[in-house]
Short mmCIF file of C-alpha atoms (C1' of nucleotides) in Angstrom, two decimals:
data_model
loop_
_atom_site.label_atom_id
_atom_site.label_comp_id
_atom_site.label_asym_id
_atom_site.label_seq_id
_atom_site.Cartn_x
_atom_site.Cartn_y
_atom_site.Cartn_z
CA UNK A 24 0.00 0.00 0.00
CA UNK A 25 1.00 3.67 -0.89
CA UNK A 26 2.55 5.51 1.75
CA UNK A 27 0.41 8.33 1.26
CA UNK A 28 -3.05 6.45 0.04
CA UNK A 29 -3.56 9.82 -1.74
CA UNK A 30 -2.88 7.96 -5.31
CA UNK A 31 -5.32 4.58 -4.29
CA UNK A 32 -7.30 4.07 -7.25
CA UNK A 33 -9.59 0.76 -8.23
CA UNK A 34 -8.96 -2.83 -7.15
CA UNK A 35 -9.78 -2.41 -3.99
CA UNK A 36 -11.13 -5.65 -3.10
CA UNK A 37 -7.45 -6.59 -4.14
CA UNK A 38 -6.11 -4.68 -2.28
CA UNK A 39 -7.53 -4.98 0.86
CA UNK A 40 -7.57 -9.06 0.52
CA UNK A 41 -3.73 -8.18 1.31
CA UNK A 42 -4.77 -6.12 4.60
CA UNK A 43 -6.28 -7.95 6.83
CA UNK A 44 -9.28 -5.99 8.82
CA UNK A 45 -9.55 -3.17 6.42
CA UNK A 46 -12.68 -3.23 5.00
CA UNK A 47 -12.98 -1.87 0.87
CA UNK A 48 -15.01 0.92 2.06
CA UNK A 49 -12.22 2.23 4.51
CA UNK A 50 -9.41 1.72 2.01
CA UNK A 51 -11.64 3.10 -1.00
CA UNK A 52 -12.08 6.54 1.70
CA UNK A 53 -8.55 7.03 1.61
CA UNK A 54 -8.21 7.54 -1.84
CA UNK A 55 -11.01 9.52 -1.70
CA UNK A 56 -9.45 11.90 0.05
CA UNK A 57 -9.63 10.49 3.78
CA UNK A 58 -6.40 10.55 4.69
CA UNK A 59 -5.77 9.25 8.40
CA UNK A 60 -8.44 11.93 9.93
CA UNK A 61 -8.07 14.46 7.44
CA UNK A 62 -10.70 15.17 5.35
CA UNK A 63 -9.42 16.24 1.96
CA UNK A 64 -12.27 19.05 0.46
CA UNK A 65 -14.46 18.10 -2.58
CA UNK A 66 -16.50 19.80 -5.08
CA UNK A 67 -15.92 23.54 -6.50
CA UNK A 68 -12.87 26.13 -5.58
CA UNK A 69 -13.48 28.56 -3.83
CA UNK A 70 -11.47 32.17 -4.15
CA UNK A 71 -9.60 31.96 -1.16
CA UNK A 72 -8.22 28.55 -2.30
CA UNK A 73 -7.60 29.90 -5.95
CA UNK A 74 -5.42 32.54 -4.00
CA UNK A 75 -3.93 30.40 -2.17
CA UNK A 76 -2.48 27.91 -5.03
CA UNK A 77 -1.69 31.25 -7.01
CA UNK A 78 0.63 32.32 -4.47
CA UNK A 79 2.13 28.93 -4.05
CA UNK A 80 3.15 28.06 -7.50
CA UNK A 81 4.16 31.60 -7.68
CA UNK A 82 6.72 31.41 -5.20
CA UNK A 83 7.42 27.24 -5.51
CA UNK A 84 6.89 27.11 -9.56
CA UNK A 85 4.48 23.93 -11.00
CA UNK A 86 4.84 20.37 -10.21
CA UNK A 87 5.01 18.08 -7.29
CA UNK A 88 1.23 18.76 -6.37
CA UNK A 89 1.06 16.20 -3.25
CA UNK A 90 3.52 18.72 -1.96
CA UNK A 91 1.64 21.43 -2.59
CA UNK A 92 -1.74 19.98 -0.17
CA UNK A 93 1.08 19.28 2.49
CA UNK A 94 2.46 22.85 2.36
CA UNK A 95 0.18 25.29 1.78
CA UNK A 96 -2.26 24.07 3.79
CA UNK A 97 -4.77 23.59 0.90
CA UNK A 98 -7.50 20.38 1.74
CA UNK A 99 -7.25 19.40 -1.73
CA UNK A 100 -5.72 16.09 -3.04
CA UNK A 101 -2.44 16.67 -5.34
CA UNK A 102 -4.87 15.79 -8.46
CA UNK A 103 -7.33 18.02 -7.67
CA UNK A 104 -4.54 20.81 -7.14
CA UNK A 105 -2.93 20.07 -10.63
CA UNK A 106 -6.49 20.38 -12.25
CA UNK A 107 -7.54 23.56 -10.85
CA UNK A 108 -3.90 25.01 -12.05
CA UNK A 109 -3.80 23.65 -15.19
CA UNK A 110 -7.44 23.94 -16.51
CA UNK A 111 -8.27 27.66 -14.53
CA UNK A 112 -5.14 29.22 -13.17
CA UNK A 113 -2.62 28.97 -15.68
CA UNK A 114 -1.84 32.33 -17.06
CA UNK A 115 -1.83 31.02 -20.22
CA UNK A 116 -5.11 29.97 -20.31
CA UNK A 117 -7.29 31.68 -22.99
CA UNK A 118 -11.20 32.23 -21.21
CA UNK A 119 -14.48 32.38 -23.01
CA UNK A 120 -16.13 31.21 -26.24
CA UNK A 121 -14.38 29.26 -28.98
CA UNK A 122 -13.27 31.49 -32.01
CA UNK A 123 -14.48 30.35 -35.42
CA UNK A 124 -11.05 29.61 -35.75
CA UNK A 125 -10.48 27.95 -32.68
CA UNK A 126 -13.51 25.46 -33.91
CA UNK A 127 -12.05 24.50 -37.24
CA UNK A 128 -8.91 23.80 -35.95
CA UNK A 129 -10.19 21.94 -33.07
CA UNK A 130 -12.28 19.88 -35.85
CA UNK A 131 -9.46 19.54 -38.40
CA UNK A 132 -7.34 18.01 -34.92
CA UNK A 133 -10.44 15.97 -34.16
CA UNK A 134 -10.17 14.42 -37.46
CA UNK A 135 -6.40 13.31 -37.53
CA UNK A 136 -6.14 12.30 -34.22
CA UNK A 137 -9.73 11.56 -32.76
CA UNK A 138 -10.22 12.12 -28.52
CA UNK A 139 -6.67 12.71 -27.89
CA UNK A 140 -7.75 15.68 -26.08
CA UNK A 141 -4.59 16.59 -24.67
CA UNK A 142 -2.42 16.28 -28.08
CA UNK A 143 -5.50 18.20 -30.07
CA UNK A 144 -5.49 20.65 -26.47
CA UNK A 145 -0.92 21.34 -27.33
CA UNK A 146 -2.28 22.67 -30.85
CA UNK A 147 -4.43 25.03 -29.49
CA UNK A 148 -3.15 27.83 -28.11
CA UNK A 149 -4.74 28.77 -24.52
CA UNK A 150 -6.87 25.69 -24.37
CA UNK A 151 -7.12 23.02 -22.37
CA UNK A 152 -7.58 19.29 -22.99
CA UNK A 153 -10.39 19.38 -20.77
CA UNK A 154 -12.35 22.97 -22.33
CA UNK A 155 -11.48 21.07 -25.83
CA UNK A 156 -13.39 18.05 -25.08
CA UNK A 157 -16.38 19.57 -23.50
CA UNK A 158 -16.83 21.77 -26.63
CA UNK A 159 -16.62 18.82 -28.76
CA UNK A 160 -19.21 16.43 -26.93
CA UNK A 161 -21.50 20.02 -26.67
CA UNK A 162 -21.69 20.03 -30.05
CA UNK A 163 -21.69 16.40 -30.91
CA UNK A 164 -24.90 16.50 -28.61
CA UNK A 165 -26.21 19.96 -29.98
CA UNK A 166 -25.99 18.91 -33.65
CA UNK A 167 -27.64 15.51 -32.88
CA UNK A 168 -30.94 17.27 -31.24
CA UNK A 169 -30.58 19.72 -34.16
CA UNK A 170 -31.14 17.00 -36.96
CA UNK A 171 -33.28 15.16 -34.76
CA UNK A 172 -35.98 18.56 -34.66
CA UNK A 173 -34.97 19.11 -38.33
CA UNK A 174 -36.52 16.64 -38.88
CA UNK A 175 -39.88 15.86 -36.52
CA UNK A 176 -40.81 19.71 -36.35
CA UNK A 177 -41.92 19.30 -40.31
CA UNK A 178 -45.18 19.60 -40.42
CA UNK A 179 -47.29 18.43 -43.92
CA UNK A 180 -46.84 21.50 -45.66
CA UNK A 181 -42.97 21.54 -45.50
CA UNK A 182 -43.06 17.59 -45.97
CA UNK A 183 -45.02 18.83 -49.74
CA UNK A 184 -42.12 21.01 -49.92
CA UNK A 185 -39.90 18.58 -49.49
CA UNK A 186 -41.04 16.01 -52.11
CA UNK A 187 -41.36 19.09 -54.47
CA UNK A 188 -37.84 20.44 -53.91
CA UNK A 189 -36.84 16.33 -54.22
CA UNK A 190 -38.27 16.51 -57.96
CA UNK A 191 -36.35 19.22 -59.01
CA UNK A 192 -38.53 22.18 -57.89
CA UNK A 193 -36.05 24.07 -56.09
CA UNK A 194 -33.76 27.40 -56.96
CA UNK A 195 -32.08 27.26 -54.12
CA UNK A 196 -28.83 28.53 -54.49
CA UNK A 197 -26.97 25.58 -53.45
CA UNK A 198 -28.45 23.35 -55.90
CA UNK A 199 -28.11 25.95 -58.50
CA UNK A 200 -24.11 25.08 -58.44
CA UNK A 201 -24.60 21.63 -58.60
CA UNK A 202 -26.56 18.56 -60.56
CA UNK A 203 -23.60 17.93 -61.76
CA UNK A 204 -24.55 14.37 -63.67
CA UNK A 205 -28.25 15.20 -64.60
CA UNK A 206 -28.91 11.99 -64.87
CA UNK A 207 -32.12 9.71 -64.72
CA UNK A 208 -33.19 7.34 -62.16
CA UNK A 209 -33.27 4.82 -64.68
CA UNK A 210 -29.50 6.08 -66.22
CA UNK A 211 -28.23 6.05 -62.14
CA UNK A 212 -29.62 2.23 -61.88
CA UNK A 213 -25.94 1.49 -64.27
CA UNK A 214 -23.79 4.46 -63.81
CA UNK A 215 -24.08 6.16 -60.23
CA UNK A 216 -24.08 9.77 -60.20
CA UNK A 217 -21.29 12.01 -58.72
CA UNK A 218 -21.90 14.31 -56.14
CA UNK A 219 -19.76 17.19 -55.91
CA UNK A 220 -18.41 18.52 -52.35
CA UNK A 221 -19.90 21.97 -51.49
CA UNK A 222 -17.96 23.91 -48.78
CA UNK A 223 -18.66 21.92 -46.10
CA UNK A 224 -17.55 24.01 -43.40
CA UNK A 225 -17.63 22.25 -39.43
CA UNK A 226 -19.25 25.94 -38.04
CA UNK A 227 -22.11 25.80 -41.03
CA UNK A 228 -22.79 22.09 -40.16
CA UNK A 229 -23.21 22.76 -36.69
CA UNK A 230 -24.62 26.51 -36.54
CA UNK A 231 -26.49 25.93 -39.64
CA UNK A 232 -30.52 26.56 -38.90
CA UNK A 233 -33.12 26.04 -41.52
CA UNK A 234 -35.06 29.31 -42.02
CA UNK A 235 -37.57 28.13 -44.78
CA UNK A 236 -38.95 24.91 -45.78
CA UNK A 237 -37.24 24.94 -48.78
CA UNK A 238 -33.72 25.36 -46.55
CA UNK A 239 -34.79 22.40 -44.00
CA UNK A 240 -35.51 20.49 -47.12
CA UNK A 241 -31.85 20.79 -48.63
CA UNK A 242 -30.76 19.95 -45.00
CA UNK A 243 -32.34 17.37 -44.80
CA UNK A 244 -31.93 16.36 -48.15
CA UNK A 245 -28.27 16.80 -47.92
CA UNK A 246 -28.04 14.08 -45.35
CA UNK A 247 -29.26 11.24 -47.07
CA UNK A 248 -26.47 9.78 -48.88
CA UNK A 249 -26.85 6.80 -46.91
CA UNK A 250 -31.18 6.73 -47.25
CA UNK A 251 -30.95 4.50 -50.37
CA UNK A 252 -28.91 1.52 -47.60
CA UNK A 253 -32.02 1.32 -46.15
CA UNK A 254 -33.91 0.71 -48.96
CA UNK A 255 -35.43 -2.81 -48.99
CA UNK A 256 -33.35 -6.17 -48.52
CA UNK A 257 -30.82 -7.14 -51.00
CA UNK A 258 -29.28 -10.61 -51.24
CA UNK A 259 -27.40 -12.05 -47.96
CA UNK A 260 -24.37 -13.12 -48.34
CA UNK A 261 -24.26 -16.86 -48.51
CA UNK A 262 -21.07 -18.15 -46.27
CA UNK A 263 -18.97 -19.01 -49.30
CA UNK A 264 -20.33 -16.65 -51.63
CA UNK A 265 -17.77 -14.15 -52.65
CA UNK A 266 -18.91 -10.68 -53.07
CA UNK A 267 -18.76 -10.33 -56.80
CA UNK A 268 -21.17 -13.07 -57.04
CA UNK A 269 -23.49 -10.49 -56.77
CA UNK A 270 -21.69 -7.08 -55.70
CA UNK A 271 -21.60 -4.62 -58.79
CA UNK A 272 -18.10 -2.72 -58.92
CA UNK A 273 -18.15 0.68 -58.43
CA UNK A 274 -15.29 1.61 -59.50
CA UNK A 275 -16.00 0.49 -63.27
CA UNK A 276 -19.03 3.46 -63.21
CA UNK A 277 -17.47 5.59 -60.34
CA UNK A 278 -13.70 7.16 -61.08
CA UNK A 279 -12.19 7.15 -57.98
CA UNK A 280 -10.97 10.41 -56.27
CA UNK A 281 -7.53 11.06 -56.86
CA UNK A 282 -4.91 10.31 -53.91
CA UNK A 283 -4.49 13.97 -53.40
CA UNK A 284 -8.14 14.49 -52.62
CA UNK A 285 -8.97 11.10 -51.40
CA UNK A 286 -6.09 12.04 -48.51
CA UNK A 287 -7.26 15.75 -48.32
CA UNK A 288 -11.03 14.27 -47.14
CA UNK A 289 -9.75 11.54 -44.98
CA UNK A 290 -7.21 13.79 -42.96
CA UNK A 291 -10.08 16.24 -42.47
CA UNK A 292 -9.06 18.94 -44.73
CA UNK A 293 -12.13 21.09 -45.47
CA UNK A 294 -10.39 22.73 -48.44
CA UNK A 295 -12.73 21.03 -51.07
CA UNK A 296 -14.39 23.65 -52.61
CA UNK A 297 -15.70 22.22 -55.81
CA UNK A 298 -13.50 19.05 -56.14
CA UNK A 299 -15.97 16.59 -57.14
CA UNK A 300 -15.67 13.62 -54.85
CA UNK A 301 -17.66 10.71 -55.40
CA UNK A 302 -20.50 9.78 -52.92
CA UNK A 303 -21.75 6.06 -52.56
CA UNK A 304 -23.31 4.81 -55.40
CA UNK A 305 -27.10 3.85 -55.62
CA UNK A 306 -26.43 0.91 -57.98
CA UNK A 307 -24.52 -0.91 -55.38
CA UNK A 308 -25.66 0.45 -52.46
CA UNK A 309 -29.57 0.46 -52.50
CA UNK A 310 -28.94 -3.09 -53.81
CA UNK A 311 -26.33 -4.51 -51.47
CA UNK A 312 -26.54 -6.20 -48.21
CA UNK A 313 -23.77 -6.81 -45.89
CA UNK A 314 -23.80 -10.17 -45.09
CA UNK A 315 -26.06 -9.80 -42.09
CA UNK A 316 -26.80 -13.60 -41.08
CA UNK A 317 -22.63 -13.47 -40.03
CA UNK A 318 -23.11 -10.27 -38.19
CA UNK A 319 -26.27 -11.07 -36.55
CA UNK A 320 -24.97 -13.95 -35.05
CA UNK A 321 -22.39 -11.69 -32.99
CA UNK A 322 -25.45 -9.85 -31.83
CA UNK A 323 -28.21 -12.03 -31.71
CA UNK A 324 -28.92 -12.06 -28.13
CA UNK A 325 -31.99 -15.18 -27.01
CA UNK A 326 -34.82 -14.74 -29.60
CA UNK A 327 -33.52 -11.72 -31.44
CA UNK A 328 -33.55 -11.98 -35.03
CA UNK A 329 -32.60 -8.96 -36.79
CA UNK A 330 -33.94 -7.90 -40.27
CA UNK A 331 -30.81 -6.89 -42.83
CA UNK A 332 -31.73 -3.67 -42.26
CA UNK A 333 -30.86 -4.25 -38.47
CA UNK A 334 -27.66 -5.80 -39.34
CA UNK A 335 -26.47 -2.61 -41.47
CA UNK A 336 -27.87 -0.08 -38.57
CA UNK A 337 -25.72 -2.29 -36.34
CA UNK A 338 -22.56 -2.33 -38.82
CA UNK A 339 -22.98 1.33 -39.10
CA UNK A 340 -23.62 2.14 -35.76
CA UNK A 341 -19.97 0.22 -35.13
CA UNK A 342 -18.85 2.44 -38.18
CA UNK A 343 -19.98 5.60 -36.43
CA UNK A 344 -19.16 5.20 -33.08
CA UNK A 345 -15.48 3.98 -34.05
CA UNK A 346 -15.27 7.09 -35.88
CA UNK A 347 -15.94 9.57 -33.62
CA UNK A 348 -14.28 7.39 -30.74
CA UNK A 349 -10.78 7.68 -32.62
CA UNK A 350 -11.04 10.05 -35.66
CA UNK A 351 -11.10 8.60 -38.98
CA UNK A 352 -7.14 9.21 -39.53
CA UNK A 353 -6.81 5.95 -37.23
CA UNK A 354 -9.95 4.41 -38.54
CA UNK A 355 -7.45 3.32 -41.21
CA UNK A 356 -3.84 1.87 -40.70
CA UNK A 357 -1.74 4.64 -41.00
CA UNK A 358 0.03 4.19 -44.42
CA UNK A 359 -3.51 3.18 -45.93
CA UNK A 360 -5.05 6.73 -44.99
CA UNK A 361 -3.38 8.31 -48.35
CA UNK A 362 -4.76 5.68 -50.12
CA UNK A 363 -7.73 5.69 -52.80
CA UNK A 364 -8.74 2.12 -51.28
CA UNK A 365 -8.27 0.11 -48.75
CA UNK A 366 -9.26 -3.60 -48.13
CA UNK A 367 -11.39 -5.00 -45.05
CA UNK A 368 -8.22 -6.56 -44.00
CA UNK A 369 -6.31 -3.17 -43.77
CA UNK A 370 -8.97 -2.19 -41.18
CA UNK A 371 -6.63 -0.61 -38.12
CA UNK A 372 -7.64 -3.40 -35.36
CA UNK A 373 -6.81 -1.37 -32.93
CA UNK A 374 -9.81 1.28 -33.60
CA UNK A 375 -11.83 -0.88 -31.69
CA UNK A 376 -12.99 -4.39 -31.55
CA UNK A 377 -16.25 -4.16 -32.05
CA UNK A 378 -15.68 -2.16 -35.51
CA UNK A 379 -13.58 -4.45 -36.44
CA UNK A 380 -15.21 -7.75 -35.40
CA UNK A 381 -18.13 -6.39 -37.35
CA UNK A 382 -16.45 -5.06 -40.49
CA UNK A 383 -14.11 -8.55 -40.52
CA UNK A 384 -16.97 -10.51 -40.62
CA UNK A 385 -19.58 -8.87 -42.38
CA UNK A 386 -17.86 -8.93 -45.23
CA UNK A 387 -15.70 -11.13 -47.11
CA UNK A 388 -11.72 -11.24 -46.79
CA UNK A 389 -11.17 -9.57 -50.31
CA UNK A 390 -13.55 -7.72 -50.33
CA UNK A 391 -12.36 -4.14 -51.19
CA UNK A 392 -13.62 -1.82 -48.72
CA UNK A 393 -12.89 2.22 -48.52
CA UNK A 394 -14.30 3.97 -46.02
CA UNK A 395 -14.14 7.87 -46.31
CA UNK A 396 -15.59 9.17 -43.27
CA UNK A 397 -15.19 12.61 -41.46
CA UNK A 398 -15.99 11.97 -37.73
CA UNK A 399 -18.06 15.06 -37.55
CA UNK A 400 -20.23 13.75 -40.62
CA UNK A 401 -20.32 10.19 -39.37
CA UNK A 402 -23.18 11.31 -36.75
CA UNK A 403 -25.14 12.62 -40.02
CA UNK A 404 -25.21 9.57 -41.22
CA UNK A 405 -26.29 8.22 -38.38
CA UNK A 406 -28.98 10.72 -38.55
CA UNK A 407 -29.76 9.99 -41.42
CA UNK A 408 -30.52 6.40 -41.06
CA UNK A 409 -32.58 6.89 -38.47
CA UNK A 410 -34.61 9.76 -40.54
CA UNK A 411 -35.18 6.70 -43.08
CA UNK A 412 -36.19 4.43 -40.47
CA UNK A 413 -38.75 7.34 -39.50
CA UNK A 414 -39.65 7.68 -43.05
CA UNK A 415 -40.26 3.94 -43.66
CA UNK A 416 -42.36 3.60 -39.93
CA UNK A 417 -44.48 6.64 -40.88
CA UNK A 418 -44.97 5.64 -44.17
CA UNK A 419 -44.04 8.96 -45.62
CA UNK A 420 -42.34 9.06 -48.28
CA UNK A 421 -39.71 11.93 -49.38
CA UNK A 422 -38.65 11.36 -52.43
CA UNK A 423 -36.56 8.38 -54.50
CA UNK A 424 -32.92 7.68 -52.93
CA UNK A 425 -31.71 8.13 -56.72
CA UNK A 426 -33.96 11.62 -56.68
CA UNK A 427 -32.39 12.87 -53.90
CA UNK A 428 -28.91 12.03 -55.06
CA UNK A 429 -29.07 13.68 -57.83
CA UNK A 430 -30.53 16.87 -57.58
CA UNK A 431 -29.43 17.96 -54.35
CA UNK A 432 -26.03 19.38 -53.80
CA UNK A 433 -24.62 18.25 -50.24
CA UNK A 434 -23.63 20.49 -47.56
CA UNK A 435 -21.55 17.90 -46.79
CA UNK A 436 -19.99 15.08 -48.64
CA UNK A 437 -19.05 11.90 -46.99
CA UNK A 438 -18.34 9.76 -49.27
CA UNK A 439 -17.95 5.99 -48.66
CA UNK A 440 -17.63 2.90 -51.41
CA UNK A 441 -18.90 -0.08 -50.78
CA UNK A 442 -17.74 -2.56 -52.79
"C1'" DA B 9 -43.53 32.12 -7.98
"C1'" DA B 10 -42.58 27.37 -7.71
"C1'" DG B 11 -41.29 23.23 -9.61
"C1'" DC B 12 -39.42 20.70 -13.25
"C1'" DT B 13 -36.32 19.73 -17.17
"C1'" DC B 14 -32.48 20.53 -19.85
"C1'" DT B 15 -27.84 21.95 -20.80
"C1'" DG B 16 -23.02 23.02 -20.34
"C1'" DC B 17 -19.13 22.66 -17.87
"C1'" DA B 18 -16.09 21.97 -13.80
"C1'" DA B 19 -14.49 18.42 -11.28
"C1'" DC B 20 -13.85 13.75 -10.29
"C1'" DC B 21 -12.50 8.93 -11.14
"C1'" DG B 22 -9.98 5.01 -12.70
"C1'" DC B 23 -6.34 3.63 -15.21
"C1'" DA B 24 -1.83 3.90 -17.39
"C1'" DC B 25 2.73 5.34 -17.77
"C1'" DC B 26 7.20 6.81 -16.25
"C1'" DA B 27 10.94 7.76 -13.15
"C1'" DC B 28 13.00 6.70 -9.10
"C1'" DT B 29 14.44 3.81 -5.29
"C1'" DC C 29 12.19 -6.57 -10.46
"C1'" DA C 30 8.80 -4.74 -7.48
"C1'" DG C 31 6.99 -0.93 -5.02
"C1'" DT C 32 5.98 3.87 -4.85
"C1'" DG C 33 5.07 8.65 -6.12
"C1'" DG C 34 3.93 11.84 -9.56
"C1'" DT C 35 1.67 12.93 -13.54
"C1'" DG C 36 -1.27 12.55 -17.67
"C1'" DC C 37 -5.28 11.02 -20.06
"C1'" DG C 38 -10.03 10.06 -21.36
"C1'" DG C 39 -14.57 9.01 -19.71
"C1'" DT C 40 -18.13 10.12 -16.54
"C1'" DT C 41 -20.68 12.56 -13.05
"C1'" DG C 42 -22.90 16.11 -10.58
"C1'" DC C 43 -24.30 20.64 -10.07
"C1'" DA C 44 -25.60 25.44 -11.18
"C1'" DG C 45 -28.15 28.14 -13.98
"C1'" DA C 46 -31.23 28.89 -17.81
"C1'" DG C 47 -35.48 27.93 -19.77
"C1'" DC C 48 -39.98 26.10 -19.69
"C1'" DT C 49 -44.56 24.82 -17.75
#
DNA sequence: AAGCTCTGCAACCGCACCACT
DNA sequence: CAGTGGTGCGGTTGCAGAGCT
């Protein structure tokens, strides 16, 4: 046992199955700040305390905390002390809201290195790791209640709107930039359309507000590159079926984005402008099925027998949460992430193993997988599968996957193959 | 005005790592 | 090599205040 049972943390039944007479809850109160018959204080500083640990690292510099509780007479535990300093005292420390530039910086860190808070927090001037990952979960939360509203508070009217703008109706600026492949349902059915990358901005996504209709409608709209995976059942993968048994290839109607912009999206750059970026295709996607009856069995808990669309919610939920858990620069290995494409097997195993349990056995072994995905845009997706399943339960129905694809210009592009 | 709910953020917790003895 | 102290990190919790009924 530590001399100073300051730094006792977890395994306390271990521990006190070494002590004889000390019971878990005594040894579990010393760590807690019970030292002996000191009471260590919990719970929000005070002034007089901030004083206090002001003038102590002023005239004993940073460092050696414990110290600091034994010297200057503070009740706090060394942790606690170290906290306060480095999260509110520091004189470096940069107060109040998050500058527009502050945010983009924070998201373009998010995206290469995911919730390392404290390496993301050493880019950014004046913040800490703890400021940056509040912000981050605010707005992961904000933007999810956001898309949710988006897209209950519709009432019929704006729904009308909706299926208008869907078939074509709309002037809205940002579609007037775009249709870039004008083509037919029928014409998407063998050649998928592009979709070309607006400015997808990380304040717009988040700050963005419908103000008409015809704006919620292009919001909403915008989201649903993913709508068409929900679209009715495709095959299942038999166990030794290989995927081009019945998997279209994309890449024989898609061109695939260039290394320089494949990296550019993957690292998080959001320097896209107008670089047309390929967005999943409708021929393979609103056809395909991941090969649910090998993922189910993972999940199939007693009587539970999920539908294929179950199985891709649950592969995609995996997708998602792996994605914002680590950022998508280590949702890939790290010499794939420059790459156009990347196979199942190139998966980084360490991103989690659910992900990878999932994506490993939901598809097959050569199977050529490329994942683009932009953590902040991952939860749109998500979003957007649940708007489907929404769509499908109420019966309502927007407009055609293939519609949508085409004549709407994203805010946002993330663009995924599956293949 | 009172009570309730929601939200954002400060603080805490458990674990891991490293240096030192 | 094991034990200990110090520190760092990421996830979670609890509370204060704002907003709503």
């Amino acid at each position: 046992m530590r001399k100073e049972g300051l730094n006792l943390t977890g395994k306390w039944e271990m521990m006190t199955g070494r002590k004889v007479g000390v019971t878990t809850v005594a040894v579990s109160s010393a760590a807690r700040g019970i030292v002996g018959q000191q009471m260590l204080k919990k719970g929000p500083w005070t002034v007089s305390e901030d004083a206090i640990l002001m003038d102590y690292v002023k005239m004993h510099g940073e460092g050696k905390w414990n110290l600091v509780q034994k010297n200057s007479g503070l009740q706090r535990s060394g942790k606690s002390i170290r906290l306060r300093w480095l999260n509110h005292l520091h004189p470096d420390l940069r107060k109040g809201p998050f500058a527009p530039e502050e945010e983009m910086l924070i998201f373009q860190l998010h995206a290469l290195h995911g919730n390392k808070w404290s390496r993301i927090a050493s880019q950014v001037p004046g913040r800490t790791d703890n400021e940056i990952k509040n912000f981050w979960n605010t707005k992961k939360k904000r933007e999810k209640r956001a898309v949710k509203n988006r897209f209950c508070s519709l009432d019929f009217q704006q729904l009308m709107e909706l299926r208008k703008f869907s078939q074509g109706g709309s002037s809205d600026s940002r579609t007037a930039t775009s249709t870039p492949v004008p083509a037919t349902p029928t014409q998407m059915e063998g050649n998928p359309p592009l979709l070309y990358a607006a400015e997808p901005t990380p304040i717009s996504l988040f700050n963005s507000a419908p103000s008409s209709p015809a704006e919620s409608a292009v919001g909403l709209l915008s989201q649903n590159s993913f709508r068409s995976l929900l679209k009715g059942p495709g095959p299942i993968l038999q166990e030794n079926m290989g995927a081009e048994d019945f998997l279209p290839d994309p890449l024989a109607a898609v061109s695939a984005p260039t290394p320089a912009v494949a990296s550019q999206y993957v690292l998080g750059s959001f320097e896209l402008s107008t670089t047309p970026l390929p967005i999943i295709s409708p021929s393979c996607s609103a056809e395909m099925e991941l090969p649910s009856s090998q993922v189910s069995s993972e999940f199939d808990e007693g009587e539970h027998n999920p539908t294929p669309m179950q199985d891709n919610n649950v592969f995609f939920d995996a997708l998602l949460h792996a994605s914002q858990d680590y950022g998508v620069g280590k949702l890939l290995k790290d010499d794939q992430a420059m790459e156009t494409s990347c196979k199942l097997s190139d998966i980084d195993s360490s991103i989690g193993t659910q992900l990878n349990k999932v994506i490993t056995e939901a598809a097959p072994p050569d199977t050529s997988t490329l994942f683009y995905v932009m953590p902040a845009y991952a939860a749109e997706w998500y979003n957007d599968i649940r708007m489907a399943q929404a769509e499908l339960e109420f019966g309502v129905g927007f407009c055609s996957s293939a519609t949508c694809i085409s004549s709407v210009e994203p805010l946002f592009a993330p663009a995924a193959y599956l293949s």
